[in-house]
Coordinates of C-alpha atoms and ligand atoms in Angstrom, one line a residue:
X14 CA 0.0 0.0 0.0
X15 CA 1.3 3.5 -0.7
X16 CA -0.8 6.3 0.9
X17 CA -0.3 10.0 0.7
X18 CA 1.7 11.4 3.7
X19 CA 1.2 14.8 5.2
X20 CA 2.9 17.1 7.8
X21 CA 0.3 18.4 10.2
X22 CA 2.4 20.2 12.8
X23 CA 6.0 21.3 13.3
X24 CA 8.2 23.0 15.9
X25 CA 11.8 23.7 16.8
X26 CA 13.7 25.0 19.8
X27 CA 16.1 27.8 19.2
X28 CA 19.4 26.5 17.8
X29 CA 22.6 27.5 19.5
X30 CA 24.2 27.0 22.9
X31 CA 21.4 25.6 25.1
X32 CA 21.4 25.1 28.9
X33 CA 18.8 22.4 29.0
X34 CA 19.6 18.7 28.9
X35 CA 19.2 16.7 25.7
X36 CA 15.9 15.1 26.7
X37 CA 14.4 18.4 27.8
X38 CA 15.4 20.0 24.4
X39 CA 13.8 17.1 22.5
X40 CA 10.6 17.4 24.6
X41 CA 10.3 21.1 24.0
X42 CA 10.4 20.6 20.2
X43 CA 8.0 17.7 20.5
X44 CA 5.5 19.7 22.6
X45 CA 5.6 22.6 20.1
X46 CA 5.0 20.2 17.1
X47 CA 2.1 18.5 18.9
X48 CA 0.6 21.9 19.8
X49 CA 1.0 23.1 16.2
X50 CA -0.8 20.0 14.9
X51 CA -3.7 20.5 17.4
X52 CA -3.6 16.8 18.3
X53 CA -3.7 15.1 21.7
X54 CA -0.4 13.1 22.4
X55 CA -2.6 10.0 22.7
X56 CA -3.1 10.1 19.0
X57 CA 0.6 9.4 18.3
X58 CA 1.1 5.8 17.3
X59 CA 4.9 5.7 17.0
X60 CA 8.0 7.9 17.6
X61 CA 11.0 8.3 15.3
X62 CA 14.1 10.0 16.9
X63 CA 17.3 11.1 15.1
X64 CA 20.4 11.7 17.2
X65 CA 24.1 11.1 16.9
X66 CA 25.9 12.1 20.1
X67 CA 23.4 11.4 22.9
X68 CA 26.4 9.8 24.7
X69 CA 27.9 13.3 25.1
X70 CA 25.0 14.2 27.4
X71 CA 24.8 10.7 29.0
X72 CA 21.8 9.4 27.1
X73 CA 21.6 6.8 24.3
X74 CA 18.6 4.6 23.5
X75 CA 16.8 7.9 23.4
X76 CA 13.5 7.0 21.7
X77 CA 11.9 5.1 24.7
X78 CA 13.1 7.8 27.1
X79 CA 11.5 10.6 25.0
X80 CA 8.3 8.6 24.5
X81 CA 8.1 7.9 28.3
X82 CA 8.6 11.5 29.1
X83 CA 5.8 12.4 26.8
X84 CA 3.5 10.1 28.8
X85 CA 3.6 7.6 25.9
X86 CA 5.6 4.7 27.4
X87 CA 3.4 2.2 25.5
X88 CA 4.1 3.8 22.1
X89 CA 7.1 2.2 20.2
X90 CA 10.0 4.6 19.5
X91 CA 13.0 4.1 17.2
X92 CA 16.3 6.0 17.3
X93 CA 18.1 6.4 13.9
X94 CA 21.7 7.6 13.4
X95 CA 23.2 8.7 10.0
X96 CA 25.7 11.3 11.1
X97 CA 24.7 14.9 10.0
X98 CA 22.0 13.4 7.8
X99 CA 20.3 11.6 10.6
X100 CA 17.2 13.8 10.5
X101 CA 16.4 13.3 6.8
X102 CA 17.2 9.6 6.9
X103 CA 14.9 9.2 9.9
X104 CA 12.2 11.3 8.2
X105 CA 12.3 9.0 5.2
X106 CA 11.7 5.9 7.5
X107 CA 8.8 7.7 9.2
X108 CA 7.4 8.7 5.8
X109 CA 7.7 5.1 4.5
X110 CA 5.8 3.8 7.6
X111 CA 2.9 6.2 7.2
X112 CA 2.9 5.6 3.4
X113 CA 2.8 1.8 3.9
X114 CA -0.3 2.2 6.2
X115 CA 1.4 1.0 9.4
X116 CA 0.6 4.3 11.2
X117 CA -1.9 7.1 10.8
X118 CA 0.0 9.6 13.0
X119 CA 3.5 9.7 14.3
X120 CA 6.0 12.0 15.9
X121 CA 9.5 12.5 14.2
X122 CA 12.0 14.4 16.4
X123 CA 15.6 15.2 15.8
X124 CA 17.9 16.4 18.7
X125 CA 21.5 17.1 19.4
X126 CA 23.5 18.6 22.3
X127 CA 27.3 19.0 21.9
X128 CA 28.3 22.6 22.7
X129 CA 29.1 21.8 26.3
X130 CA 32.0 19.6 25.2
X131 CA 33.8 22.5 23.5
X132 CA 35.3 22.8 20.0
X133 CA 38.2 20.4 20.4
X134 CA 36.0 17.6 21.8
X135 CA 33.2 18.2 19.4
X136 CA 35.6 18.1 16.5
X137 CA 36.9 14.7 17.7
X138 CA 33.4 13.4 18.2
X139 CA 32.3 14.5 14.8
X140 CA 35.4 12.9 13.2
X141 CA 33.9 9.5 14.3
X142 CA 31.3 10.2 11.6
X143 CA 33.9 10.1 8.8
X144 CA 35.5 6.9 7.5
X145 CA 37.7 7.0 10.6
X146 CA 40.3 4.5 9.4
X147 CA 41.2 6.7 6.4
X148 CA 40.0 10.1 7.5
X149 CA 39.4 11.1 11.2
X150 CA 42.0 8.7 12.5
X151 CA 44.6 10.4 10.3
X152 CA 43.7 13.9 11.5
X153 CA 41.3 14.8 8.7
X154 CA 38.5 16.7 10.4
X155 CA 35.4 17.8 8.5
X156 CA 36.7 21.4 7.9
X157 CA 39.9 19.7 6.4
X158 CA 37.9 17.3 4.2
X159 CA 35.6 20.1 2.9
X160 CA 38.7 22.3 2.3
X161 CA 40.1 19.6 0.0
X162 CA 36.8 19.5 -1.8
X163 CA 36.8 23.3 -2.1
X164 CA 40.3 23.4 -3.5
X165 CA 39.4 20.8 -6.1
X166 CA 36.2 22.5 -7.1
X167 CA 37.9 25.9 -7.3
X168 CA 40.7 24.7 -9.6
X169 CA 38.3 22.7 -11.8
X170 CA 35.8 25.5 -12.3
X171 CA 37.9 28.7 -11.7
X172 CA 35.9 29.6 -8.6
X173 CA 37.4 31.7 -5.9
X174 CA 37.1 32.6 -2.2
X175 CA 34.7 35.4 -2.9
X176 CA 32.3 32.8 -4.5
X177 CA 32.4 30.8 -1.3
X178 CA 31.9 33.9 0.8
X179 CA 28.8 34.8 -1.2
X180 CA 27.0 31.7 0.2
X181 CA 27.8 32.7 3.8
X182 CA 26.7 36.3 3.3
X183 CA 23.4 35.2 1.7
X184 CA 22.7 32.6 4.5
X185 CA 23.5 35.0 7.3
X186 CA 21.2 37.6 5.6
X187 CA 18.3 35.0 5.8
X188 CA 19.3 33.9 9.3
X189 CA 18.9 37.4 10.7
X190 CA 15.2 37.0 9.8
X191 CA 14.9 33.7 11.7
X192 CA 14.3 34.1 15.4
X193 CA 15.4 30.5 16.0
X194 CA 18.7 30.8 14.2
X195 CA 22.1 30.3 16.0
X196 CA 24.1 33.0 14.2
X197 CA 21.8 36.0 13.7
X198 CA 24.4 38.4 12.4
X199 CA 24.6 40.2 9.1
X200 CA 28.1 39.8 7.5
X201 CA 29.8 41.2 4.4
X202 CA 32.1 39.5 1.9
X203 CA 35.0 41.3 3.5
X204 CA 34.0 40.0 7.0
X205 CA 34.2 36.4 5.6
X206 CA 37.5 37.0 3.7
X207 CA 39.1 38.5 6.8
X208 CA 37.8 35.9 9.3
X209 CA 40.4 33.4 10.7
X210 CA 41.4 30.6 8.5
X211 CA 40.1 27.2 9.8
X212 CA 41.3 24.9 7.0
X213 CA 42.4 26.9 3.9
X214 CA 40.5 28.0 1.8
X215 CA 37.7 27.7 4.4
X216 CA 37.6 30.5 7.0
X217 CA 35.4 30.9 10.2
X218 CA 32.4 32.2 8.2
X219 CA 32.6 29.5 5.6
X220 CA 31.9 26.9 8.4
X221 CA 28.6 26.0 10.2
X222 CA 28.9 26.3 13.9
X223 CA 28.5 23.5 16.5
X224 CA 24.9 23.9 17.7
X225 CA 22.4 22.3 20.2
X226 CA 18.8 22.1 19.3
X227 CA 15.8 20.0 18.4
X228 CA 13.1 20.0 15.7
X229 CA 10.0 17.9 15.5
X230 CA 7.1 17.3 13.0
X231 CA 3.9 15.3 13.1
X232 CA 3.5 13.0 10.0
X233 CA 0.1 11.6 9.2
X234 CA -2.1 10.1 6.5
X235 CA -4.1 12.4 4.2
X236 CA -7.3 11.3 5.8
X237 CA -6.0 12.1 9.3
X238 CA -4.8 15.5 8.0
X239 CA -8.1 16.3 6.3
X240 CA -10.2 15.3 9.3
X241 CA -8.2 17.6 11.5
X242 CA -9.5 20.7 9.6
X243 CA -6.1 22.3 10.1
X244 CA -3.5 23.5 7.6
X245 CA -1.1 20.8 6.4
X246 CA 1.6 20.1 3.8
X247 CA 1.9 17.1 1.5
X248 CA 5.1 15.0 1.1
X249 CA 5.2 14.2 -2.7
X250 CA 8.7 12.9 -3.2
X251 CA 11.3 10.9 -1.2
X252 CA 14.8 9.6 -2.2
X253 CA 17.8 8.2 -0.4
X254 CA 21.3 7.8 -1.8
X255 CA 24.8 6.5 -1.0
X256 CA 28.4 7.5 -1.8
X257 CA 31.8 5.8 -1.0
X258 CA 32.2 6.7 2.7
X259 CA 35.7 8.3 2.4
X260 CA 36.4 11.3 0.1
X261 CA 39.4 9.5 -1.3
X262 CA 37.2 6.6 -2.6
X263 CA 35.3 9.0 -5.0
X264 CA 36.1 9.5 -8.7
X265 CA 35.1 13.1 -8.8
X266 CA 34.9 15.1 -5.6
X267 CA 33.1 18.1 -7.2
X268 CA 29.9 16.1 -6.9
X269 CA 28.2 14.1 -4.2
X270 CA 26.8 10.8 -5.6
X271 CA 24.4 10.2 -2.8
X272 CA 22.7 13.6 -3.5
X273 CA 22.4 12.9 -7.2
X274 CA 20.9 9.5 -6.5
X275 CA 18.4 10.7 -3.8
X276 CA 17.3 13.7 -5.9
X277 CA 16.7 11.5 -9.0
X278 CA 14.4 9.2 -6.9
X279 CA 12.6 12.1 -5.2
X280 CA 11.9 14.0 -8.5
X281 CA 10.7 10.7 -10.1
X282 CA 8.3 10.0 -7.3
X283 CA 7.0 13.6 -7.3
X284 CA 6.7 13.6 -11.1
X285 CA 8.5 16.9 -11.4
X286 CA 11.9 18.4 -12.4
X287 CA 14.3 20.8 -10.7
X288 CA 12.7 23.7 -12.5
X289 CA 9.4 23.1 -10.6
X290 CA 11.0 23.7 -7.2
X291 CA 10.2 27.2 -5.7
X292 CA 12.8 27.0 -2.9
X293 CA 15.1 24.5 -1.2
X294 CA 16.7 23.9 2.2
X295 CA 20.1 22.3 1.4
X296 CA 23.0 20.9 3.4
X297 CA 25.5 23.9 3.6
X298 CA 27.7 22.6 6.4
X299 CA 30.5 24.5 4.6
X300 CA 30.0 27.2 1.9
X301 CA 31.5 24.9 -0.7
X302 CA 28.8 22.2 0.1
X303 CA 26.0 24.5 -0.9
X304 CA 27.6 25.3 -4.3
X305 CA 28.0 21.6 -5.0
X306 CA 24.5 20.7 -3.6
X307 CA 22.6 23.1 -5.9
X308 CA 24.4 21.7 -8.9
X309 CA 23.8 18.1 -7.9
X310 CA 20.1 18.9 -7.2
X311 CA 19.9 20.1 -10.8
X312 CA 19.2 23.8 -10.1
X313 CA 22.4 24.9 -12.0
X314 CA 24.7 23.1 -14.5
X315 CA 28.0 21.7 -13.1
X316 CA 30.5 24.5 -12.5
X317 CA 27.9 27.3 -12.9
X318 CA 26.5 27.7 -9.4
X319 CA 29.3 29.8 -7.9
X320 CA 28.7 32.7 -10.3
X321 CA 24.9 32.3 -10.1
X322 CA 25.0 32.5 -6.3
X323 CA 27.3 35.6 -6.5
X324 CA 24.8 37.2 -8.9
X325 CA 21.9 36.7 -6.4
X326 CA 20.1 33.8 -8.0
X327 CA 19.7 32.0 -4.7
X328 CA 18.8 34.9 -2.5
X329 CA 15.3 35.2 -1.0
X330 CA 14.0 37.1 -4.1
X331 CA 16.2 35.3 -6.6
X332 CA 15.1 32.7 -9.2
X333 CA 15.6 29.7 -6.8
X334 CA 15.9 30.8 -3.1
X335 CA 18.2 28.5 -1.2
X336 CA 18.1 28.1 2.6
X337 CA 15.6 30.8 3.5
X338 CA 15.9 29.6 7.1
X339 CA 19.6 30.7 7.1
X340 CA 20.8 27.1 6.5
X341 CA 23.3 25.2 8.6
X342 CA 25.6 28.2 8.2
X343 CA 23.4 30.7 10.1
X344 CA 20.5 28.8 11.5
X345 CA 22.9 26.3 13.0
X346 CA 23.7 22.6 12.7
X347 CA 22.6 20.4 15.7
X348 CA 23.4 17.4 13.6
X349 CA 20.6 15.0 14.7
X350 CA 18.0 17.7 14.3
X351 CA 19.1 19.4 11.0
X352 CA 17.1 17.3 8.5
X353 CA 13.9 17.7 10.5
X354 CA 14.6 21.4 11.0
X355 CA 14.5 21.8 7.2
X356 CA 11.0 20.2 7.2
X357 CA 9.9 22.6 9.9
X358 CA 11.1 25.5 7.7
X359 CA 9.0 24.1 4.8
X360 CA 5.9 23.7 7.0
X361 CA 6.4 27.3 8.4
X362 CA 6.8 28.7 4.9
X363 CA 3.7 26.9 3.6
X364 CA 1.5 27.7 6.6
X365 CA 2.2 31.4 6.9
X366 CA 4.6 31.2 9.8
X367 CA 7.9 32.4 8.3
X368 CA 7.4 36.1 8.6
X369 CA 9.8 38.3 6.6
X370 CA 11.8 35.4 5.2
X371 CA 8.7 34.0 3.4
X372 CA 9.4 33.0 -0.2
X373 CA 6.8 34.7 -2.3
X374 CA 4.2 32.5 -4.1
X375 CA 6.1 29.2 -3.2
X376 CA 4.1 26.0 -3.7
X377 CA 6.7 23.3 -4.1
X378 CA 9.8 22.9 -1.9
X379 CA 12.7 20.5 -1.5
X380 CA 14.9 19.5 1.5
X381 CA 18.3 18.0 1.1
X382 CA 20.5 16.7 4.0
X383 CA 23.6 14.5 4.0
X384 CA 25.7 12.6 6.5
X385 CA 29.5 13.2 6.9
X386 CA 30.9 14.3 3.4
X387 CA 27.8 12.8 1.8
X388 CA 28.3 9.1 2.5
X389 CA 24.5 9.1 3.1
X390 CA 21.8 11.5 1.9
X391 CA 18.1 12.0 1.6
X392 CA 16.0 14.4 -0.5
X393 CA 12.3 15.2 0.1
X394 CA 9.8 17.2 -1.9
X395 CA 6.7 19.0 -0.4
X396 CA 3.6 20.5 -1.9
X397 CA 1.6 23.4 -0.3
X398 CA -2.0 22.3 0.2
X399 CA -4.5 25.1 -0.4
Ligands
COA9 C1 34.5 27.1 12.7 C2 34.9 26.5 14.1 C3 36.3 25.9 14.0 C4 34.9 27.7 15.1 O1 35.2 27.2 16.4 P1 35.9 28.1 17.5 O2 37.1 28.8 16.8 O3 36.2 27.3 18.7 O4 34.8 29.2 17.7 P2 34.3 29.7 19.1 O5 33.2 28.8 19.6 O6 35.5 29.9 20.1 O7 33.7 31.1 18.8 C5 34.5 32.2 18.4 C6 33.6 33.3 17.8 O8 33.3 32.9 16.5 C7 31.8 32.7 16.5 N1 31.6 31.5 15.6 C8 32.0 30.2 16.0 N2 31.7 29.4 15.0 C9 31.2 30.2 14.0 C10 30.7 29.9 12.7 N3 30.7 28.6 12.2 N4 30.2 30.9 11.9 C11 30.2 32.2 12.4 N5 30.7 32.5 13.6 C12 31.1 31.5 14.4 C13 31.4 32.6 17.9 O9 30.0 33.1 18.0 C14 32.3 33.5 18.6 O10 32.0 34.8 18.4 P3 32.2 35.9 19.6 O11 33.7 35.9 19.9 O12 31.6 37.1 19.0 O13 31.4 35.3 20.7 C15 33.8 25.4 14.6 O14 32.6 26.1 14.7 C16 33.7 24.3 13.6 O15 34.6 23.4 13.6 N6 32.6 24.2 12.8 C17 32.4 23.1 11.9 C18 31.5 22.1 12.6 C19 31.4 20.8 11.7 O16 32.4 20.3 11.3 N7 30.2 20.3 11.6 C20 30.0 19.1 10.8 C21 29.9 19.5 9.4 S1 29.9 18.1 8.3

């Protein structure tokens, strides 16, 4: 059986350095998604949780703990980990279960808390998400790996550091309009170029920050959504892809094979092409990633995105707005929550809750989120229901 799947409610905590413990953060986002859907918690038939480093806040096996704290200890929960792509990979499993008719209504919540460990420890923890034998174990952190990708892309397509900086400036501009964003600060190209080098050519403002935070959505069948009488959004496409786990295992590092594979599946399921997308939330863990993403998703030909972004094509009023939420760069990147946070942005955009960052006349949106340097990825496509 394949049934239509809808999003009936969505909520996020603020992203940033949070004082609360990991379970409280997850519960806060869950409560706001439940309230936004206008349902009683008793209507939830399953819980899907995405998280990577619960161990850093002394909690793994998180799903039963979250469900119990919601007063739903009899409701089965499942925790899913896929590095920085955990949220979207988990969302796809939740989507598949509603589509298959196993559940009419479920809670999907992503959460992460790492900032209390500090930059050095967080960098070590995150390196466990790489192919540790070849990468993290030899000192290749994620900034280092994406710096190699950036160097390759820049020499192959004659892009430069100002092109990278244009992504950061645009995403910070959007993030200023998002009250939940971690880095709400307008920056200039010069600020980016003058910021401290992290792993050349990437500088401080080319990198996403370490963030805490949680995001949650309520997924349900179309019948459940219609019966609620409340606004909802339909999920019309879903795809999942894979790449060789280590960067050195790839033939061409100016593309991420998992993104291409996931996008192809999602477009096919939705019966649309990239030109039908009105805006997208993409995985900009580093500025170079956004440039590669928007090419792999089919919005720009290979090698052409850098110039298009610099010319404003991806700004809020551009031809294809990218990351209206501020993206990972400005909204923040609590890795277990990020993929669900993108869905929250789509829900807010389509239900009139995105204020000044609303993309005008948008009806179809795409979310894209990957794990590590793209070893895993998922793409989803959503339709506004009017
Ligand atoms: C970029 C990075 C090295 C900065 O770490 P840091 O030097 O320890 O930074 P701090 O936390 O000490 O913050 C220093 C200042 O920079 C700001 N800052 C930190 N990270 C920032 C970022 N990514 N973008 C913009 N500003 C940032 C802080 O707010 C702080 O500003 P303040 O002095 O005005 O308060 C770190 O955020 C990082 O490694 N990010 C990448 C995370 C990652 O790999 N994620 C997985 C992706 S696949």
